[in-house]
């Protein structure tokens, strides 16, 4: 029998890559690597010391760190309904200017808040029009919307957010213990994560009344009205409920090392809980609040210097899983009052908070930039089940990244803010860090320190099935 002739296929034409990122230092949670990235159709398809494939475009990154796209799991862009507070276009652009490529918008401060599937879809449609970065959407857990949670899950909510103390927004009431427990039980059944704003309402009211009774209305009185105890009492309760219900719990904006200790202990007992802190708890102390006033007001409040330093220790010990901005701006009128209690609480830090964390790590970059890559990108993607395409600069993942330079010190000014209102606690602060470029799925959003033309539209992200 005649031997079958071997058939050889002609070698495929070498496909052009869309983009090669050359000469940069790639930051991963495991360390910093001098490699190049090859990008095709928005995806990283090649990582090598030297990429020789033909490419349509090249991005020279010599001397820069290539940082994974920051995923900010905690922003309030306030649209629809309160776009004059920030809005999705301004908010996403300010995020991109600071190296962010994806945000999760909180369900409140928009009007209507996102309490059911219809409201989620409405916000999604708007963000698909207006956002220049990718995004996911939180649904709300409030008294009375238990039967809407399945719909929120099916519409792609990234998780549910509940307030254990008053949210400051009338349309988004807080949950009492009973409502939180029932909500977490239902969420566990639905495979939804629950995030809580952990401050105890009764204690907060008690300490607030005590300050007001003394006729005190200054920043110091505000700090005294929400001592660490207020946070710890709420964290304890949420942890207990997570243990009982099996619900995945994410405690947002943990402000104190004592709060982290409770969470770390619960994690040791196999409670499914993660801790988020915010850049401002790592960058500011109580003296800054007294000095800066309204731009530095938030709840839980900024703590003392000893606690700020302890938060860095906790971060380096791996006890903080994610860092978000809790970007929550308001119009300037709401940031001015002689009564500090009456001022809108919320820090607008989405543009500078993360880069200032990098700046704090200038002298320890080799060790600490990988740590930041974990808490600002990889861990966030993993916790929220986006890890199949987000959070890491690795083959098969979306080409979301920024170029970060450590250069001469410069002073942060209001002119460089891309937020709607030029309010930030970081104005006047010096930094060596500059974010020169931000790419979302291989397309520039932010380039050479300015807005890139033809920036892509943001895509809606939903959690991967468990
Ligand atoms: Zn918030």
GROMACS .gro file of C-alpha atoms and ligand atoms in nm:
model
  467
    1UNK     CA    1   0.000   0.000   0.000
    2UNK     CA    2   0.129   0.337  -0.102
    3UNK     CA    3   0.230   0.558   0.180
    4UNK     CA    4   0.006   0.857   0.224
    5UNK     CA    5   0.181   1.170   0.121
    6UNK     CA    6   0.244   1.394   0.413
    7UNK     CA    7   0.064   1.721   0.377
    8UNK     CA    8   0.219   2.039   0.491
    9UNK     CA    9   0.019   2.352   0.551
   10UNK     CA   10   0.178   2.675   0.444
   11UNK     CA   11   0.301   2.860   0.753
   12UNK     CA   12   0.045   3.120   0.859
   13UNK     CA   13   0.114   3.480   0.770
   14UNK     CA   14   0.251   3.643   1.082
   15UNK     CA   15  -0.040   3.839   1.224
   16UNK     CA   16   0.038   4.193   1.322
   17UNK     CA   17  -0.001   4.275   1.685
   18UNK     CA   18  -0.201   4.591   1.751
   19UNK     CA   19   0.043   4.724   2.007
   20UNK     CA   20   0.370   4.640   2.174
   21UNK     CA   21   0.462   4.805   2.503
   22UNK     CA   22   0.841   4.829   2.493
   23UNK     CA   23   1.107   4.879   2.753
   24UNK     CA   24   0.887   4.914   3.061
   25UNK     CA   25   0.909   4.752   3.399
   26UNK     CA   26   0.598   4.539   3.442
   27UNK     CA   27   0.457   4.538   3.795
   28UNK     CA   28   0.297   4.214   3.909
   29UNK     CA   29   0.205   4.099   4.260
   30UNK     CA   30   0.501   3.860   4.237
   31UNK     CA   31   0.758   4.121   4.149
   32UNK     CA   32   0.876   4.360   3.883
   33UNK     CA   33   0.982   4.218   3.547
   34UNK     CA   34   1.158   4.380   3.254
   35UNK     CA   35   0.941   4.236   2.979
   36UNK     CA   36   0.740   4.360   2.683
   37UNK     CA   37   0.367   4.320   2.627
   38UNK     CA   38   0.216   4.223   2.292
   39UNK     CA   39  -0.148   4.321   2.254
   40UNK     CA   40  -0.406   4.205   2.001
   41UNK     CA   41  -0.779   4.293   1.999
   42UNK     CA   42  -0.753   4.440   2.346
   43UNK     CA   43  -0.596   4.131   2.499
   44UNK     CA   44  -0.240   4.063   2.613
   45UNK     CA   45  -0.132   3.780   2.383
   46UNK     CA   46   0.244   3.783   2.430
   47UNK     CA   47   0.484   3.857   2.714
   48UNK     CA   48   0.853   3.828   2.640
   49UNK     CA   49   1.183   3.993   2.711
   50UNK     CA   50   1.185   4.110   2.350
   51UNK     CA   51   0.885   4.090   2.119
   52UNK     CA   52   0.984   4.073   1.755
   53UNK     CA   53   0.641   4.010   1.598
   54UNK     CA   54   0.528   4.279   1.355
   55UNK     CA   55   0.309   4.538   1.519
   56UNK     CA   56   0.090   4.826   1.406
   57UNK     CA   57   0.190   5.046   1.696
   58UNK     CA   58   0.448   5.073   1.970
   59UNK     CA   59   0.431   5.240   2.309
   60UNK     CA   60   0.774   5.332   2.441
   61UNK     CA   61   0.773   5.271   2.815
   62UNK     CA   62   1.148   5.302   2.880
   63UNK     CA   63   1.198   5.430   3.234
   64UNK     CA   64   0.832   5.376   3.333
   65UNK     CA   65   0.658   5.120   3.545
   66UNK     CA   66   0.376   4.943   3.364
   67UNK     CA   67   0.118   4.912   3.638
   68UNK     CA   68  -0.189   4.687   3.609
   69UNK     CA   69  -0.510   4.883   3.552
   70UNK     CA   70  -0.644   4.988   3.890
   71UNK     CA   71  -0.988   4.851   3.973
   72UNK     CA   72  -1.158   5.090   4.211
   73UNK     CA   73  -1.435   4.886   4.372
   74UNK     CA   74  -1.575   5.185   4.559
   75UNK     CA   75  -1.686   5.506   4.390
   76UNK     CA   76  -1.992   5.729   4.400
   77UNK     CA   77  -2.023   5.893   4.059
   78UNK     CA   78  -2.382   5.996   4.145
   79UNK     CA   79  -2.540   5.950   3.803
   80UNK     CA   80  -2.826   5.933   3.711
   81UNK     CA   81  -2.994   6.198   3.921
   82UNK     CA   82  -2.700   6.382   4.077
   83UNK     CA   83  -2.464   6.427   3.785
   84UNK     CA   84  -2.395   6.778   3.912
   85UNK     CA   85  -2.211   6.615   4.204
   86UNK     CA   86  -1.972   6.432   3.969
   87UNK     CA   87  -2.116   6.222   3.688
   88UNK     CA   88  -1.992   5.915   3.504
   89UNK     CA   89  -1.793   6.101   3.236
   90UNK     CA   90  -1.596   6.320   3.479
   91UNK     CA   91  -1.556   6.043   3.732
   92UNK     CA   92  -1.425   5.783   3.489
   93UNK     CA   93  -1.186   6.031   3.331
   94UNK     CA   94  -1.043   6.135   3.669
   95UNK     CA   95  -1.003   5.766   3.750
   96UNK     CA   96  -0.816   5.706   3.422
   97UNK     CA   97  -0.595   6.009   3.487
   98UNK     CA   98  -0.485   5.832   3.803
   99UNK     CA   99  -0.418   5.494   3.640
  100UNK     CA  100  -0.762   5.340   3.689
  101UNK     CA  101  -0.926   5.127   3.421
  102UNK     CA  102  -1.238   5.002   3.596
  103UNK     CA  103  -1.473   5.122   3.871
  104UNK     CA  104  -1.762   4.972   4.063
  105UNK     CA  105  -2.025   5.238   4.120
  106UNK     CA  106  -2.209   5.232   4.450
  107UNK     CA  107  -2.588   5.205   4.438
  108UNK     CA  108  -2.656   5.523   4.630
  109UNK     CA  109  -2.618   5.893   4.559
  110UNK     CA  110  -2.759   5.822   4.216
  111UNK     CA  111  -3.129   5.894   4.192
  112UNK     CA  112  -3.302   5.656   4.179
  113UNK     CA  113  -3.060   5.443   4.377
  114UNK     CA  114  -2.999   5.094   4.236
  115UNK     CA  115  -3.240   4.878   4.435
  116UNK     CA  116  -3.376   4.655   4.159
  117UNK     CA  117  -3.288   4.519   3.815
  118UNK     CA  118  -3.460   4.800   3.624
  119UNK     CA  119  -3.256   5.064   3.805
  120UNK     CA  120  -2.938   4.868   3.749
  121UNK     CA  121  -3.006   4.842   3.376
  122UNK     CA  122  -3.082   5.213   3.360
  123UNK     CA  123  -2.748   5.302   3.517
  124UNK     CA  124  -2.570   5.047   3.302
  125UNK     CA  125  -2.706   5.199   2.979
  126UNK     CA  126  -2.596   5.543   3.092
  127UNK     CA  127  -2.247   5.431   3.191
  128UNK     CA  128  -2.205   5.248   2.858
  129UNK     CA  129  -2.259   5.587   2.694
  130UNK     CA  130  -2.055   5.805   2.928
  131UNK     CA  131  -1.776   5.606   3.090
  132UNK     CA  132  -1.433   5.587   2.932
  133UNK     CA  133  -1.330   5.297   3.158
  134UNK     CA  134  -1.487   4.959   3.220
  135UNK     CA  135  -1.727   4.938   3.510
  136UNK     CA  136  -1.942   4.719   3.730
  137UNK     CA  137  -2.242   4.819   3.936
  138UNK     CA  138  -2.337   4.757   4.296
  139UNK     CA  139  -2.696   4.689   4.391
  140UNK     CA  140  -2.839   4.813   4.719
  141UNK     CA  141  -2.956   4.609   5.015
  142UNK     CA  142  -3.213   4.815   5.204
  143UNK     CA  143  -3.511   4.727   5.423
  144UNK     CA  144  -3.785   4.596   5.196
  145UNK     CA  145  -3.601   4.498   4.876
  146UNK     CA  146  -3.529   4.136   4.965
  147UNK     CA  147  -3.734   4.012   4.671
  148UNK     CA  148  -3.544   4.233   4.429
  149UNK     CA  149  -3.207   4.078   4.506
  150UNK     CA  150  -3.242   3.786   4.264
  151UNK     CA  151  -3.321   4.034   3.987
  152UNK     CA  152  -3.017   4.240   4.076
  153UNK     CA  153  -2.803   3.928   4.062
  154UNK     CA  154  -2.943   3.831   3.721
  155UNK     CA  155  -2.888   4.183   3.588
  156UNK     CA  156  -2.520   4.145   3.676
  157UNK     CA  157  -2.474   4.331   4.006
  158UNK     CA  158  -2.117   4.296   4.132
  159UNK     CA  159  -2.253   4.265   4.487
  160UNK     CA  160  -2.488   4.431   4.734
  161UNK     CA  161  -2.411   4.731   4.948
  162UNK     CA  162  -2.576   4.794   5.284
  163UNK     CA  163  -2.539   5.074   5.537
  164UNK     CA  164  -2.537   4.987   5.907
  165UNK     CA  165  -2.559   5.358   5.990
  166UNK     CA  166  -2.743   5.639   5.818
  167UNK     CA  167  -2.617   5.690   5.461
  168UNK     CA  168  -2.699   6.059   5.444
  169UNK     CA  169  -2.921   5.985   5.144
  170UNK     CA  170  -3.292   5.961   5.213
  171UNK     CA  171  -3.368   5.717   4.932
  172UNK     CA  172  -3.113   5.472   5.070
  173UNK     CA  173  -3.214   5.379   5.427
  174UNK     CA  174  -2.986   5.185   5.657
  175UNK     CA  175  -3.048   4.823   5.752
  176UNK     CA  176  -3.104   4.735   6.115
  177UNK     CA  177  -2.970   4.405   6.249
  178UNK     CA  178  -3.276   4.210   6.143
  179UNK     CA  179  -3.278   4.342   5.787
  180UNK     CA  180  -2.904   4.289   5.749
  181UNK     CA  181  -2.926   3.931   5.872
  182UNK     CA  182  -3.217   3.851   5.640
  183UNK     CA  183  -3.041   4.021   5.349
  184UNK     CA  184  -2.717   3.832   5.404
  185UNK     CA  185  -2.904   3.505   5.430
  186UNK     CA  186  -3.075   3.570   5.096
  187UNK     CA  187  -2.753   3.696   4.937
  188UNK     CA  188  -2.572   3.379   5.043
  189UNK     CA  189  -2.839   3.172   4.869
  190UNK     CA  190  -2.806   3.383   4.555
  191UNK     CA  191  -2.426   3.374   4.554
  192UNK     CA  192  -2.406   3.751   4.600
  193UNK     CA  193  -2.140   3.922   4.806
  194UNK     CA  194  -2.255   4.183   5.060
  195UNK     CA  195  -2.048   4.492   5.134
  196UNK     CA  196  -2.122   4.688   5.448
  197UNK     CA  197  -2.057   5.038   5.565
  198UNK     CA  198  -1.975   4.934   5.920
  199UNK     CA  199  -2.058   5.200   6.176
  200UNK     CA  200  -2.301   5.146   6.459
  201UNK     CA  201  -2.594   5.387   6.434
  202UNK     CA  202  -2.681   5.397   6.805
  203UNK     CA  203  -2.325   5.467   6.915
  204UNK     CA  204  -2.268   5.724   6.641
  205UNK     CA  205  -2.583   5.909   6.748
  206UNK     CA  206  -2.482   5.893   7.113
  207UNK     CA  207  -2.135   6.040   7.059
  208UNK     CA  208  -2.267   6.298   6.811
  209UNK     CA  209  -2.528   6.418   7.061
  210UNK     CA  210  -2.257   6.448   7.327
  211UNK     CA  211  -2.046   6.676   7.105
  212UNK     CA  212  -2.340   6.888   7.000
  213UNK     CA  213  -2.455   6.921   7.363
  214UNK     CA  214  -2.117   7.077   7.436
  215UNK     CA  215  -2.181   7.323   7.153
  216UNK     CA  216  -1.895   7.176   6.951
  217UNK     CA  217  -1.920   7.182   6.570
  218UNK     CA  218  -1.560   7.186   6.453
  219UNK     CA  219  -1.361   6.913   6.273
  220UNK     CA  220  -1.224   6.786   6.604
  221UNK     CA  221  -1.577   6.736   6.737
  222UNK     CA  222  -1.667   6.544   6.422
  223UNK     CA  223  -1.374   6.307   6.477
  224UNK     CA  224  -1.473   6.265   6.842
  225UNK     CA  225  -1.830   6.183   6.740
  226UNK     CA  226  -1.722   5.868   6.559
  227UNK     CA  227  -1.448   5.699   6.763
  228UNK     CA  228  -1.309   5.360   6.660
  229UNK     CA  229  -1.558   5.190   6.892
  230UNK     CA  230  -1.840   5.291   6.653
  231UNK     CA  231  -1.671   5.103   6.372
  232UNK     CA  232  -1.571   4.800   6.579
  233UNK     CA  233  -1.922   4.739   6.715
  234UNK     CA  234  -2.063   4.726   6.362
  235UNK     CA  235  -1.779   4.511   6.226
  236UNK     CA  236  -1.835   4.257   6.505
  237UNK     CA  237  -2.201   4.230   6.417
  238UNK     CA  238  -2.142   4.194   6.042
  239UNK     CA  239  -1.878   3.925   6.103
  240UNK     CA  240  -2.114   3.734   6.328
  241UNK     CA  241  -2.383   3.740   6.058
  242UNK     CA  242  -2.135   3.630   5.791
  243UNK     CA  243  -2.040   3.335   6.009
  244UNK     CA  244  -2.405   3.243   6.064
  245UNK     CA  245  -2.531   3.289   5.709
  246UNK     CA  246  -2.225   3.186   5.508
  247UNK     CA  247  -2.259   3.510   5.311
  248UNK     CA  248  -1.948   3.651   5.142
  249UNK     CA  249  -1.880   3.975   5.328
  250UNK     CA  250  -1.668   4.273   5.225
  251UNK     CA  251  -1.616   4.541   5.487
  252UNK     CA  252  -1.559   4.866   5.305
  253UNK     CA  253  -1.343   5.157   5.416
  254UNK     CA  254  -1.201   4.997   5.730
  255UNK     CA  255  -1.033   5.292   5.899
  256UNK     CA  256  -0.851   5.137   6.193
  257UNK     CA  257  -0.599   4.863   6.269
  258UNK     CA  258  -0.838   4.742   6.541
  259UNK     CA  259  -1.105   4.685   6.276
  260UNK     CA  260  -0.859   4.492   6.062
  261UNK     CA  261  -0.763   4.276   6.361
  262UNK     CA  262  -1.126   4.165   6.401
  263UNK     CA  263  -1.148   4.080   6.031
  264UNK     CA  264  -0.815   3.896   6.030
  265UNK     CA  265  -0.929   3.691   6.327
  266UNK     CA  266  -1.257   3.601   6.153
  267UNK     CA  267  -1.068   3.503   5.837
  268UNK     CA  268  -0.863   3.270   6.054
  269UNK     CA  269  -1.190   3.109   6.158
  270UNK     CA  270  -1.284   3.062   5.792
  271UNK     CA  271  -1.542   3.339   5.774
  272UNK     CA  272  -1.566   3.448   5.410
  273UNK     CA  273  -1.471   3.811   5.466
  274UNK     CA  274  -1.239   4.064   5.305
  275UNK     CA  275  -1.131   4.409   5.417
  276UNK     CA  276  -1.114   4.721   5.206
  277UNK     CA  277  -0.944   5.034   5.322
  278UNK     CA  278  -0.922   5.362   5.134
  279UNK     CA  279  -0.621   5.559   5.024
  280UNK     CA  280  -0.711   5.846   5.259
  281UNK     CA  281  -0.670   5.631   5.571
  282UNK     CA  282  -0.315   5.559   5.455
  283UNK     CA  283  -0.237   5.917   5.350
  284UNK     CA  284  -0.405   6.150   5.603
  285UNK     CA  285  -0.429   6.185   5.980
  286UNK     CA  286  -0.652   6.376   6.221
  287UNK     CA  287  -0.424   6.682   6.213
  288UNK     CA  288  -0.472   6.698   5.836
  289UNK     CA  289  -0.850   6.701   5.887
  290UNK     CA  290  -0.819   6.997   6.125
  291UNK     CA  291  -0.600   7.175   5.869
  292UNK     CA  292  -0.784   7.083   5.546
  293UNK     CA  293  -1.140   7.093   5.679
  294UNK     CA  294  -1.426   6.993   5.449
  295UNK     CA  295  -1.227   6.815   5.173
  296UNK     CA  296  -1.102   6.568   5.437
  297UNK     CA  297  -1.438   6.489   5.597
  298UNK     CA  298  -1.551   6.128   5.563
  299UNK     CA  299  -1.708   5.850   5.766
  300UNK     CA  300  -1.561   5.658   5.932
  301UNK     CA  301  -1.335   5.956   5.997
  302UNK     CA  302  -0.963   5.982   5.940
  303UNK     CA  303  -0.772   5.854   6.246
  304UNK     CA  304  -0.458   5.963   6.430
  305UNK     CA  305  -0.102   5.929   6.298
  306UNK     CA  306  -0.027   5.619   6.503
  307UNK     CA  307  -0.322   5.440   6.346
  308UNK     CA  308  -0.231   5.564   5.996
  309UNK     CA  309   0.115   5.412   6.033
  310UNK     CA  310  -0.036   5.092   6.174
  311UNK     CA  311  -0.257   5.070   5.863
  312UNK     CA  312   0.059   5.057   5.650
  313UNK     CA  313   0.191   4.776   5.869
  314UNK     CA  314  -0.137   4.591   5.825
  315UNK     CA  315  -0.120   4.644   5.450
  316UNK     CA  316   0.232   4.505   5.436
  317UNK     CA  317   0.127   4.213   5.656
  318UNK     CA  318  -0.139   4.119   5.399
  319UNK     CA  319  -0.431   4.200   5.629
  320UNK     CA  320  -0.592   4.443   5.383
  321UNK     CA  321  -0.726   4.267   5.076
  322UNK     CA  322  -0.832   4.569   4.867
  323UNK     CA  323  -0.787   4.945   4.860
  324UNK     CA  324  -1.056   5.167   4.706
  325UNK     CA  325  -1.106   5.541   4.683
  326UNK     CA  326  -1.461   5.579   4.820
  327UNK     CA  327  -1.463   5.879   4.588
  328UNK     CA  328  -1.768   6.071   4.705
  329UNK     CA  329  -1.775   6.431   4.591
  330UNK     CA  330  -2.048   6.689   4.618
  331UNK     CA  331  -2.100   7.043   4.488
  332UNK     CA  332  -1.889   7.310   4.664
  333UNK     CA  333  -2.197   7.458   4.836
  334UNK     CA  334  -2.236   7.134   5.031
  335UNK     CA  335  -1.874   7.152   5.139
  336UNK     CA  336  -1.904   7.490   5.309
  337UNK     CA  337  -2.055   7.547   5.650
  338UNK     CA  338  -1.936   7.668   5.988
  339UNK     CA  339  -2.095   7.352   6.129
  340UNK     CA  340  -1.864   7.064   6.035
  341UNK     CA  341  -2.146   6.817   6.108
  342UNK     CA  342  -2.358   6.978   5.834
  343UNK     CA  343  -2.089   6.946   5.564
  344UNK     CA  344  -2.125   6.664   5.311
  345UNK     CA  345  -1.900   6.378   5.417
  346UNK     CA  346  -1.703   6.228   5.133
  347UNK     CA  347  -1.351   6.249   5.000
  348UNK     CA  348  -1.286   6.311   4.633
  349UNK     CA  349  -0.970   6.108   4.585
  350UNK     CA  350  -1.021   5.897   4.274
  351UNK     CA  351  -0.755   6.080   4.072
  352UNK     CA  352  -0.470   6.120   4.320
  353UNK     CA  353  -0.525   5.872   4.603
  354UNK     CA  354  -0.373   5.570   4.434
  355UNK     CA  355  -0.075   5.750   4.282
  356UNK     CA  356   0.001   5.903   4.620
  357UNK     CA  357   0.012   5.553   4.766
  358UNK     CA  358   0.272   5.472   4.500
  359UNK     CA  359   0.456   5.790   4.595
  360UNK     CA  360   0.471   5.673   4.957
  361UNK     CA  361   0.645   5.363   4.824
  362UNK     CA  362   0.906   5.548   4.617
  363UNK     CA  363   1.195   5.430   4.832
  364UNK     CA  364   1.065   5.074   4.860
  365UNK     CA  365   0.926   5.031   4.508
  366UNK     CA  366   1.070   4.686   4.443
  367UNK     CA  367   0.881   4.544   4.740
  368UNK     CA  368   0.581   4.772   4.768
  369UNK     CA  369   0.468   4.831   4.410
  370UNK     CA  370   0.394   4.457   4.376
  371UNK     CA  371   0.195   4.483   4.699
  372UNK     CA  372  -0.006   4.771   4.554
  373UNK     CA  373  -0.059   4.573   4.233
  374UNK     CA  374  -0.222   4.308   4.451
  375UNK     CA  375  -0.455   4.531   4.654
  376UNK     CA  376  -0.544   4.773   4.371
  377UNK     CA  377  -0.594   4.521   4.093
  378UNK     CA  378  -0.544   4.146   4.133
  379UNK     CA  379  -0.721   4.098   4.466
  380UNK     CA  380  -1.013   4.315   4.360
  381UNK     CA  381  -1.061   4.116   4.040
  382UNK     CA  382  -1.042   3.789   4.230
  383UNK     CA  383  -1.274   3.883   4.512
  384UNK     CA  384  -1.540   4.006   4.269
  385UNK     CA  385  -1.501   3.719   4.023
  386UNK     CA  386  -1.351   3.919   3.738
  387UNK     CA  387  -1.017   3.741   3.768
  388UNK     CA  388  -1.058   3.554   3.438
  389UNK     CA  389  -0.980   3.874   3.244
  390UNK     CA  390  -0.897   4.156   3.484
  391UNK     CA  391  -0.645   4.239   3.753
  392UNK     CA  392  -0.319   4.099   3.615
  393UNK     CA  393  -0.081   4.178   3.332
  394UNK     CA  394  -0.069   3.827   3.200
  395UNK     CA  395  -0.140   3.650   2.871
  396UNK     CA  396  -0.510   3.614   2.800
  397UNK     CA  397  -0.610   3.910   3.015
  398UNK     CA  398  -0.745   4.247   2.907
  399UNK     CA  399  -0.469   4.495   2.826
  400UNK     CA  400  -0.558   4.735   3.107
  401UNK     CA  401  -0.257   4.925   3.238
  402UNK     CA  402  -0.100   5.258   3.308
  403UNK     CA  403   0.252   5.396   3.271
  404UNK     CA  404   0.381   5.539   3.596
  405UNK     CA  405   0.693   5.754   3.624
  406UNK     CA  406   0.885   5.850   3.934
  407UNK     CA  407   1.038   6.185   3.844
  408UNK     CA  408   1.102   6.520   4.009
  409UNK     CA  409   0.871   6.632   4.284
  410UNK     CA  410   0.576   6.841   4.172
  411UNK     CA  411   0.293   7.001   4.363
  412UNK     CA  412  -0.062   6.881   4.299
  413UNK     CA  413  -0.279   7.172   4.189
  414UNK     CA  414  -0.649   7.223   4.122
  415UNK     CA  415  -0.576   7.274   3.749
  416UNK     CA  416  -0.488   6.911   3.704
  417UNK     CA  417  -0.814   6.776   3.848
  418UNK     CA  418  -1.051   6.612   3.600
  419UNK     CA  419  -1.331   6.577   3.852
  420UNK     CA  420  -1.630   6.805   3.802
  421UNK     CA  421  -1.548   7.009   4.113
  422UNK     CA  422  -1.193   7.104   4.191
  423UNK     CA  423  -1.203   6.983   4.548
  424UNK     CA  424  -0.946   6.738   4.679
  425UNK     CA  425  -0.767   6.688   5.010
  426UNK     CA  426  -0.444   6.638   4.815
  427UNK     CA  427  -0.405   6.986   4.665
  428UNK     CA  428  -0.072   7.135   4.764
  429UNK     CA  429   0.078   6.795   4.839
  430UNK     CA  430   0.398   6.704   4.658
  431UNK     CA  431   0.451   6.385   4.463
  432UNK     CA  432   0.718   6.228   4.246
  433UNK     CA  433   0.464   6.011   4.069
  434UNK     CA  434   0.312   6.093   3.732
  435UNK     CA  435   0.068   5.872   3.547
  436UNK     CA  436   0.149   5.949   3.183
  437UNK     CA  437  -0.070   5.693   3.004
  438UNK     CA  438  -0.369   5.475   3.084
  439UNK     CA  439  -0.492   5.205   2.844
  440UNK     CA  440  -0.823   5.021   2.865
  441UNK     CA  441  -0.836   4.698   2.663
  442UNK     CA  442  -0.539   4.812   2.457
  443UNK     CA  443  -0.679   5.159   2.376
  444UNK     CA  444  -0.545   5.481   2.520
  445UNK     CA  445  -0.783   5.673   2.747
  446UNK     CA  446  -0.521   5.897   2.897
  447UNK     CA  447  -0.202   5.974   2.704
  448UNK     CA  448   0.097   6.202   2.754
  449UNK     CA  449  -0.072   6.354   3.054
  450UNK     CA  450  -0.391   6.447   2.867
  451UNK     CA  451  -0.718   6.296   2.749
  452UNK     CA  452  -0.667   6.059   2.458
  453UNK     CA  453  -0.879   6.129   2.154
  454UNK     CA  454  -1.124   5.860   2.050
  455UNK     CA  455  -1.113   5.700   2.393
  456UNK     CA  456  -1.306   5.375   2.408
  457UNK     CA  457  -1.645   5.342   2.569
  458UNK     CA  458  -1.650   5.153   2.894
  459UNK     CA  459  -1.781   4.799   2.902
  460UNK     CA  460  -2.011   4.659   3.168
  461UNK     CA  461  -1.855   4.380   3.372
  462UNK     CA  462  -2.050   4.116   3.558
  463UNK     CA  463  -1.907   3.857   3.794
  464UNK     CA  464  -1.807   3.523   3.647
  465UNK     CA  465  -2.031   3.241   3.769
  466UNK     CA  466  -1.891   3.088   4.089
  467LIG    ZN1  467  -1.882   5.495   4.989
   0.00000   0.00000   0.00000
